PDB file of C-alpha atoms in Angstrom:
ATOM      1  CA  MET A   1     -69.994 -59.334  34.853  1.00  0.00           C
ATOM      2  CA  ASN A   2     -72.146 -62.001  36.685  1.00  0.00           C
ATOM      3  CA  VAL A   3     -71.025 -64.687  34.171  1.00  0.00           C
ATOM      4  CA  TYR A   4     -67.340 -64.362  34.859  1.00  0.00           C
ATOM      5  CA  LEU A   5     -67.884 -64.602  38.653  1.00  0.00           C
ATOM      6  CA  LYS A   6     -67.109 -68.186  40.151  1.00  0.00           C
ATOM      7  CA  SER A   7     -65.295 -69.868  42.773  1.00  0.00           C
ATOM      8  CA  THR A   8     -62.470 -67.567  44.267  1.00  0.00           C
ATOM      9  CA  VAL A   9     -63.069 -63.897  43.442  1.00  0.00           C
ATOM     10  CA  LEU A  10     -61.089 -60.670  44.228  1.00  0.00           C
ATOM     11  CA  GLU A  11     -62.457 -57.354  44.360  1.00  0.00           C
ATOM     12  CA  VAL A  12     -60.051 -54.354  44.105  1.00  0.00           C
ATOM     13  CA  GLY A  13     -61.474 -51.105  45.750  1.00  0.00           C
ATOM     14  CA  ALA A  14     -64.362 -52.520  47.515  1.00  0.00           C
ATOM     15  CA  GLY A  15     -65.315 -49.290  49.205  1.00  0.00           C
ATOM     16  CA  VAL A  16     -68.240 -49.741  51.574  1.00  0.00           C
ATOM     17  CA  GLY A  17     -69.116 -53.128  50.016  1.00  0.00           C
ATOM     18  CA  THR A  18     -71.951 -52.210  47.901  1.00  0.00           C
ATOM     19  CA  ILE A  19     -70.800 -54.488  44.949  1.00  0.00           C
ATOM     20  CA  ALA A  20     -69.636 -57.164  47.192  1.00  0.00           C
ATOM     21  CA  LYS A  21     -73.089 -57.787  48.661  1.00  0.00           C
ATOM     22  CA  HIS A  22     -74.332 -58.548  45.314  1.00  0.00           C
ATOM     23  CA  VAL A  23     -71.414 -60.641  44.324  1.00  0.00           C
ATOM     24  CA  LEU A  24     -72.057 -62.813  47.333  1.00  0.00           C
ATOM     25  CA  GLN A  25     -75.682 -63.583  46.229  1.00  0.00           C
ATOM     26  CA  ASN A  26     -73.955 -65.335  43.137  1.00  0.00           C
ATOM     27  CA  LYS A  27     -74.187 -69.039  44.114  1.00  0.00           C
ATOM     28  CA  SER A  28     -71.067 -69.795  41.935  1.00  0.00           C
ATOM     29  CA  VAL A  29     -68.711 -67.520  44.324  1.00  0.00           C
ATOM     30  CA  ASN A  30     -67.273 -69.582  47.044  1.00  0.00           C
ATOM     31  CA  ASP A  31     -64.624 -67.104  48.440  1.00  0.00           C
ATOM     32  CA  LEU A  32     -64.341 -63.361  47.962  1.00  0.00           C
ATOM     33  CA  MET A  33     -61.542 -61.304  48.976  1.00  0.00           C
ATOM     34  CA  LEU A  34     -61.814 -57.565  49.106  1.00  0.00           C
ATOM     35  CA  LEU A  35     -59.243 -54.962  48.769  1.00  0.00           C
ATOM     36  CA  GLU A  36     -59.541 -51.433  50.070  1.00  0.00           C
ATOM     37  CA  PRO A  37     -56.601 -48.945  50.322  1.00  0.00           C
ATOM     38  CA  ASP A  38     -58.471 -46.819  52.715  1.00  0.00           C
ATOM     39  CA  GLU A  39     -57.956 -48.139  56.247  1.00  0.00           C
ATOM     40  CA  ILE A  40     -61.059 -46.598  57.575  1.00  0.00           C
ATOM     41  CA  MET A  41     -63.216 -48.141  54.892  1.00  0.00           C
ATOM     42  CA  ALA A  42     -61.298 -51.659  55.161  1.00  0.00           C
ATOM     43  CA  LYS A  43     -62.268 -51.677  58.819  1.00  0.00           C
ATOM     44  CA  LYS A  44     -65.877 -51.123  58.007  1.00  0.00           C
ATOM     45  CA  LEU A  45     -65.759 -53.998  55.483  1.00  0.00           C
ATOM     46  CA  VAL A  46     -64.400 -56.172  58.259  1.00  0.00           C
ATOM     47  CA  GLU A  47     -67.430 -55.266  60.377  1.00  0.00           C
ATOM     48  CA  THR A  48     -69.960 -55.625  57.542  1.00  0.00           C
ATOM     49  CA  PHE A  49     -68.697 -59.079  56.194  1.00  0.00           C
ATOM     50  CA  ASP A  50     -68.108 -61.249  59.230  1.00  0.00           C
ATOM     51  CA  LYS A  51     -68.126 -64.391  57.361  1.00  0.00           C
ATOM     52  CA  LYS A  52     -65.792 -67.118  56.903  1.00  0.00           C
ATOM     53  CA  ASN A  53     -65.657 -67.020  53.118  1.00  0.00           C
ATOM     54  CA  VAL A  54     -64.878 -63.264  52.889  1.00  0.00           C
ATOM     55  CA  SER A  55     -61.408 -61.687  53.765  1.00  0.00           C
ATOM     56  CA  VAL A  56     -60.476 -58.031  53.691  1.00  0.00           C
ATOM     57  CA  LYS A  57     -57.052 -56.316  53.106  1.00  0.00           C
ATOM     58  CA  SER A  58     -56.270 -52.516  53.092  1.00  0.00           C
ATOM     59  CA  THR A  59     -54.239 -52.544  49.867  1.00  0.00           C
ATOM     60  CA  VAL A  60     -54.735 -52.855  46.028  1.00  0.00           C
ATOM     61  CA  ALA A  61     -53.456 -55.619  44.057  1.00  0.00           C
ATOM     62  CA  THR A  62     -49.835 -54.787  43.906  1.00  0.00           C
ATOM     63  CA  GLY A  63     -49.742 -54.890  47.837  1.00  0.00           C
ATOM     64  CA  ILE A  64     -50.756 -58.554  47.821  1.00  0.00           C
ATOM     65  CA  SER A  65     -48.307 -61.332  48.928  1.00  0.00           C
ATOM     66  CA  LYS A  66     -46.970 -63.509  46.261  1.00  0.00           C
ATOM     67  CA  SER A  67     -48.366 -66.510  47.977  1.00  0.00           C
ATOM     68  CA  GLU A  68     -51.668 -65.280  46.466  1.00  0.00           C
ATOM     69  CA  SER A  69     -50.339 -66.113  42.852  1.00  0.00           C
ATOM     70  CA  ASN A  70     -52.638 -68.134  40.577  1.00  0.00           C
ATOM     71  CA  LYS A  71     -55.315 -67.946  43.139  1.00  0.00           C
ATOM     72  CA  PHE A  72     -58.390 -66.162  41.675  1.00  0.00           C
ATOM     73  CA  ASP A  73     -60.800 -67.115  39.020  1.00  0.00           C
ATOM     74  CA  CYS A  74     -61.964 -63.614  38.600  1.00  0.00           C
ATOM     75  CA  ILE A  75     -60.780 -60.095  39.608  1.00  0.00           C
ATOM     76  CA  TYR A  76     -62.864 -56.967  39.221  1.00  0.00           C
ATOM     77  CA  TYR A  77     -62.458 -53.213  39.416  1.00  0.00           C
ATOM     78  CA  ILE A  78     -65.473 -51.014  39.407  1.00  0.00           C
ATOM     79  CA  ASN A  79     -64.630 -47.388  39.371  1.00  0.00           C
ATOM     80  CA  CYS A  80     -61.203 -48.150  40.851  1.00  0.00           C
ATOM     81  CA  LEU A  81     -58.488 -48.215  38.359  1.00  0.00           C
ATOM     82  CA  GLU A  82     -58.540 -44.679  37.738  1.00  0.00           C
ATOM     83  CA  HIS A  83     -57.549 -44.109  41.092  1.00  0.00           C
ATOM     84  CA  ILE A  84     -54.216 -46.190  40.883  1.00  0.00           C
ATOM     85  CA  GLU A  85     -51.366 -44.076  39.720  1.00  0.00           C
ATOM     86  CA  HIS A  86     -49.347 -46.863  38.265  1.00  0.00           C
ATOM     87  CA  ASP A  87     -52.275 -48.847  36.564  1.00  0.00           C
ATOM     88  CA  GLY A  88     -49.741 -50.878  34.244  1.00  0.00           C
ATOM     89  CA  ASP A  89     -47.962 -52.357  37.315  1.00  0.00           C
ATOM     90  CA  GLU A  90     -51.420 -53.242  38.765  1.00  0.00           C
ATOM     91  CA  ILE A  91     -52.453 -55.074  35.648  1.00  0.00           C
ATOM     92  CA  ASP A  92     -49.189 -56.879  35.601  1.00  0.00           C
ATOM     93  CA  THR A  93     -49.990 -57.941  39.106  1.00  0.00           C
ATOM     94  CA  VAL A  94     -53.425 -59.124  38.055  1.00  0.00           C
ATOM     95  CA  TYR A  95     -51.881 -61.585  35.667  1.00  0.00           C
ATOM     96  CA  GLU A  96     -49.787 -63.030  38.448  1.00  0.00           C
ATOM     97  CA  LEU A  97     -52.781 -63.355  40.661  1.00  0.00           C
ATOM     98  CA  LEU A  98     -55.304 -64.869  38.183  1.00  0.00           C
ATOM     99  CA  LYS A  99     -55.375 -68.638  37.563  1.00  0.00           C
ATOM    100  CA  PRO A 100     -54.708 -69.809  34.016  1.00  0.00           C
ATOM    101  CA  ASN A 101     -57.742 -68.777  31.926  1.00  0.00           C
ATOM    102  CA  GLY A 102     -59.062 -66.567  34.780  1.00  0.00           C
ATOM    103  CA  TYR A 103     -60.804 -63.288  33.976  1.00  0.00           C
ATOM    104  CA  VAL A 104     -60.351 -59.592  34.908  1.00  0.00           C
ATOM    105  CA  CYS A 105     -63.388 -57.148  34.631  1.00  0.00           C
ATOM    106  CA  ILE A 106     -62.794 -53.540  34.584  1.00  0.00           C
ATOM    107  CA  PHE A 107     -65.119 -50.585  34.746  1.00  0.00           C
ATOM    108  CA  VAL A 108     -63.683 -46.983  34.393  1.00  0.00           C
ATOM    109  CA  PRO A 109     -64.835 -43.544  33.375  1.00  0.00           C
ATOM    110  CA  ALA A 110     -64.174 -42.906  29.666  1.00  0.00           C
ATOM    111  CA  PHE A 111     -62.554 -40.236  27.677  1.00  0.00           C
ATOM    112  CA  GLN A 112     -59.768 -37.895  28.900  1.00  0.00           C
ATOM    113  CA  SER A 113     -61.628 -35.056  27.160  1.00  0.00           C
ATOM    114  CA  LEU A 114     -64.080 -35.202  30.050  1.00  0.00           C
ATOM    115  CA  TYR A 115     -61.438 -34.992  32.815  1.00  0.00           C
ATOM    116  CA  SER A 116     -62.567 -32.130  35.012  1.00  0.00           C
ATOM    117  CA  GLN A 117     -61.817 -30.569  38.132  1.00  0.00           C
ATOM    118  CA  PHE A 118     -64.317 -33.105  39.887  1.00  0.00           C
ATOM    119  CA  ASP A 119     -62.182 -35.911  38.623  1.00  0.00           C
ATOM    120  CA  LYS A 120     -59.321 -34.354  40.089  1.00  0.00           C
ATOM    121  CA  ASP A 121     -61.098 -33.674  43.448  1.00  0.00           C
ATOM    122  CA  ILE A 122     -61.881 -37.352  43.794  1.00  0.00           C
ATOM    123  CA  GLN A 123     -58.301 -38.440  42.961  1.00  0.00           C
ATOM    124  CA  HIS A 124     -58.713 -39.785  39.443  1.00  0.00           C
ATOM    125  CA  PHE A 125     -55.467 -39.886  37.697  1.00  0.00           C
ATOM    126  CA  ARG A 126     -57.171 -40.380  34.253  1.00  0.00           C
ATOM    127  CA  ARG A 127     -60.160 -41.390  32.149  1.00  0.00           C
ATOM    128  CA  TYR A 128     -59.605 -43.977  29.624  1.00  0.00           C
ATOM    129  CA  THR A 129     -60.552 -44.692  25.900  1.00  0.00           C
ATOM    130  CA  LYS A 130     -60.697 -48.127  24.504  1.00  0.00           C
ATOM    131  CA  LYS A 131     -57.092 -47.767  22.942  1.00  0.00           C
ATOM    132  CA  SER A 132     -55.534 -46.524  26.399  1.00  0.00           C
ATOM    133  CA  LEU A 133     -57.087 -49.181  28.519  1.00  0.00           C
ATOM    134  CA  LYS A 134     -56.170 -51.894  25.828  1.00  0.00           C
ATOM    135  CA  ASP A 135     -52.613 -50.846  25.920  1.00  0.00           C
ATOM    136  CA  ARG A 136     -52.391 -51.651  29.554  1.00  0.00           C
ATOM    137  CA  PHE A 137     -52.722 -55.158  28.543  1.00  0.00           C
ATOM    138  CA  ASP A 138     -49.802 -57.272  27.186  1.00  0.00           C
ATOM    139  CA  SER A 139     -51.370 -59.302  24.362  1.00  0.00           C
ATOM    140  CA  ASN A 140     -48.957 -62.179  24.888  1.00  0.00           C
ATOM    141  CA  LYS A 141     -50.458 -62.518  28.506  1.00  0.00           C
ATOM    142  CA  PHE A 142     -54.216 -61.584  28.075  1.00  0.00           C
ATOM    143  CA  THR A 143     -57.083 -61.894  25.451  1.00  0.00           C
ATOM    144  CA  ILE A 144     -59.552 -59.117  25.323  1.00  0.00           C
ATOM    145  CA  LYS A 145     -62.908 -60.884  25.415  1.00  0.00           C
ATOM    146  CA  GLN A 146     -65.096 -57.770  25.615  1.00  0.00           C
ATOM    147  CA  MET A 147     -64.790 -53.975  25.632  1.00  0.00           C
ATOM    148  CA  TYR A 148     -67.490 -51.430  25.019  1.00  0.00           C
ATOM    149  CA  TYR A 149     -68.604 -47.962  25.838  1.00  0.00           C
ATOM    150  CA  MET A 150     -71.490 -47.307  28.224  1.00  0.00           C
ATOM    151  CA  ASP A 151     -73.811 -44.209  28.967  1.00  0.00           C
ATOM    152  CA  VAL A 152     -74.075 -42.289  25.754  1.00  0.00           C
ATOM    153  CA  ILE A 153     -76.575 -39.847  27.314  1.00  0.00           C
ATOM    154  CA  GLY A 154     -74.673 -39.331  30.429  1.00  0.00           C
ATOM    155  CA  PHE A 155     -71.451 -38.334  28.238  1.00  0.00           C
ATOM    156  CA  PHE A 156     -73.268 -35.285  27.232  1.00  0.00           C
ATOM    157  CA  LEU A 157     -74.744 -34.681  30.590  1.00  0.00           C
ATOM    158  CA  TYR A 158     -71.226 -34.927  32.340  1.00  0.00           C
ATOM    159  CA  PHE A 159     -69.744 -32.630  29.541  1.00  0.00           C
ATOM    160  CA  VAL A 160     -72.380 -30.015  30.319  1.00  0.00           C
ATOM    161  CA  ALA A 161     -72.349 -30.335  34.102  1.00  0.00           C
ATOM    162  CA  GLN A 162     -68.370 -30.502  34.434  1.00  0.00           C
ATOM    163  CA  LYS A 163     -66.825 -28.781  31.519  1.00  0.00           C
ATOM    164  CA  ILE A 164     -69.230 -26.201  31.053  1.00  0.00           C
ATOM    165  CA  LEU A 165     -71.197 -25.505  34.223  1.00  0.00           C
ATOM    166  CA  LYS A 166     -68.571 -26.827  36.339  1.00  0.00           C
ATOM    167  CA  LEU A 167     -70.976 -28.059  39.021  1.00  0.00           C
ATOM    168  CA  GLN A 168     -70.027 -29.966  41.933  1.00  0.00           C
ATOM    169  CA  PRO A 169     -72.180 -33.323  42.169  1.00  0.00           C
ATOM    170  CA  ASN A 170     -74.309 -33.412  45.324  1.00  0.00           C
ATOM    171  CA  PRO A 171     -76.300 -36.309  46.722  1.00  0.00           C
ATOM    172  CA  LEU A 172     -79.755 -35.111  44.889  1.00  0.00           C
ATOM    173  CA  MET A 173     -77.902 -34.850  41.693  1.00  0.00           C
ATOM    174  CA  ILE A 174     -76.412 -38.333  41.857  1.00  0.00           C
ATOM    175  CA  THR A 175     -79.846 -39.775  43.018  1.00  0.00           C
ATOM    176  CA  VAL A 176     -81.465 -38.276  40.029  1.00  0.00           C
ATOM    177  CA  PHE A 177     -78.700 -39.535  37.656  1.00  0.00           C
ATOM    178  CA  ASP A 178     -78.641 -42.983  39.051  1.00  0.00           C
ATOM    179  CA  SER A 179     -82.603 -43.304  39.167  1.00  0.00           C
ATOM    180  CA  PHE A 180     -83.467 -41.734  35.860  1.00  0.00           C
ATOM    181  CA  VAL A 181     -80.561 -41.154  33.549  1.00  0.00           C
ATOM    182  CA  VAL A 182     -78.723 -44.555  33.928  1.00  0.00           C
ATOM    183  CA  PRO A 183     -81.854 -46.672  33.220  1.00  0.00           C
ATOM    184  CA  THR A 184     -83.035 -44.258  30.310  1.00  0.00           C
ATOM    185  CA  THR A 185     -79.400 -44.669  28.821  1.00  0.00           C
ATOM    186  CA  ARG A 186     -79.495 -48.521  29.143  1.00  0.00           C
ATOM    187  CA  MET A 187     -82.919 -48.633  27.422  1.00  0.00           C
ATOM    188  CA  PHE A 188     -81.645 -46.390  24.607  1.00  0.00           C
ATOM    189  CA  GLU A 189     -78.414 -48.327  24.069  1.00  0.00           C
ATOM    190  CA  ARG A 190     -80.448 -51.752  23.856  1.00  0.00           C
ATOM    191  CA  LEU A 191     -82.695 -50.241  21.322  1.00  0.00           C
ATOM    192  CA  PHE A 192     -80.606 -48.525  18.952  1.00  0.00           C
ATOM    193  CA  PHE A 193     -77.164 -50.154  19.500  1.00  0.00           C
ATOM    194  CA  LYS A 194     -75.551 -53.574  19.707  1.00  0.00           C
ATOM    195  CA  GLN A 195     -73.503 -52.987  22.915  1.00  0.00           C
ATOM    196  CA  LYS A 196     -70.264 -53.376  21.016  1.00  0.00           C
ATOM    197  CA  TRP A 197     -71.286 -50.680  18.541  1.00  0.00           C
ATOM    198  CA  VAL A 198     -71.827 -47.928  21.117  1.00  0.00           C
ATOM    199  CA  PRO A 199     -69.698 -45.258  19.736  1.00  0.00           C
ATOM    200  CA  PHE A 200     -68.733 -43.442  22.955  1.00  0.00           C
ATOM    201  CA  GLY A 201     -70.123 -43.074  26.439  1.00  0.00           C
ATOM    202  CA  LYS A 202     -69.425 -41.735  29.881  1.00  0.00           C
ATOM    203  CA  SER A 203     -67.940 -45.265  30.991  1.00  0.00           C
ATOM    204  CA  LEU A 204     -66.054 -47.987  29.497  1.00  0.00           C
ATOM    205  CA  PHE A 205     -66.160 -51.743  30.483  1.00  0.00           C
ATOM    206  CA  LEU A 206     -63.579 -54.444  29.577  1.00  0.00           C
ATOM    207  CA  VAL A 207     -63.192 -58.192  30.215  1.00  0.00           C
ATOM    208  CA  ALA A 208     -59.830 -59.817  29.541  1.00  0.00           C
ATOM    209  CA  GLN A 209     -58.789 -63.370  29.917  1.00  0.00           C
ATOM    210  CA  LYS A 210     -55.500 -64.546  31.143  1.00  0.00           C
ATOM    211  CA  LYS A 211     -53.655 -66.922  28.530  1.00  0.00           C
TER     212      LYS A 211
END
């Protein structure tokens, strides 16, 4: 995603600012707006990012003023779009907010067949396939530049943990997954697949460009 980050950038669903901290290390980024619908988290973001080139709003893209139209070079959603009920309206708003030829980068959980009680508990409205995510984008407005699945091994582990054993994730489980499973999966995918050929995975990544 780094190659698409430049000049004026918008993050939707900034959470506690973990991704934003990395984005601000990119010297191509001049201004960053963070959107976080949770008011408590939004206040923490204001405290964390006390910088002139960072602004925070407690909303999602559909809640931004029309004065922000054609403002952003890149907009990104990391594990956020699945939390937005009317995701089609959200993507339509992204089109209005992006500059011509601007990019939107989206990382979401994949495959509705993996949808579990855990997804419901953390307020996921859905999981996505390539087709269902692509269908949110009007081909007259966007060109899909990249789209591929990620985390093949995680697909099976998630299925067993959530659909069969029905485990509730805990901090230790998440730490083990992030520290060992994710790096192992990435190495496996680099060795045996060209990224676009990964047949399925726990997650899905897309980059689209505004026409």
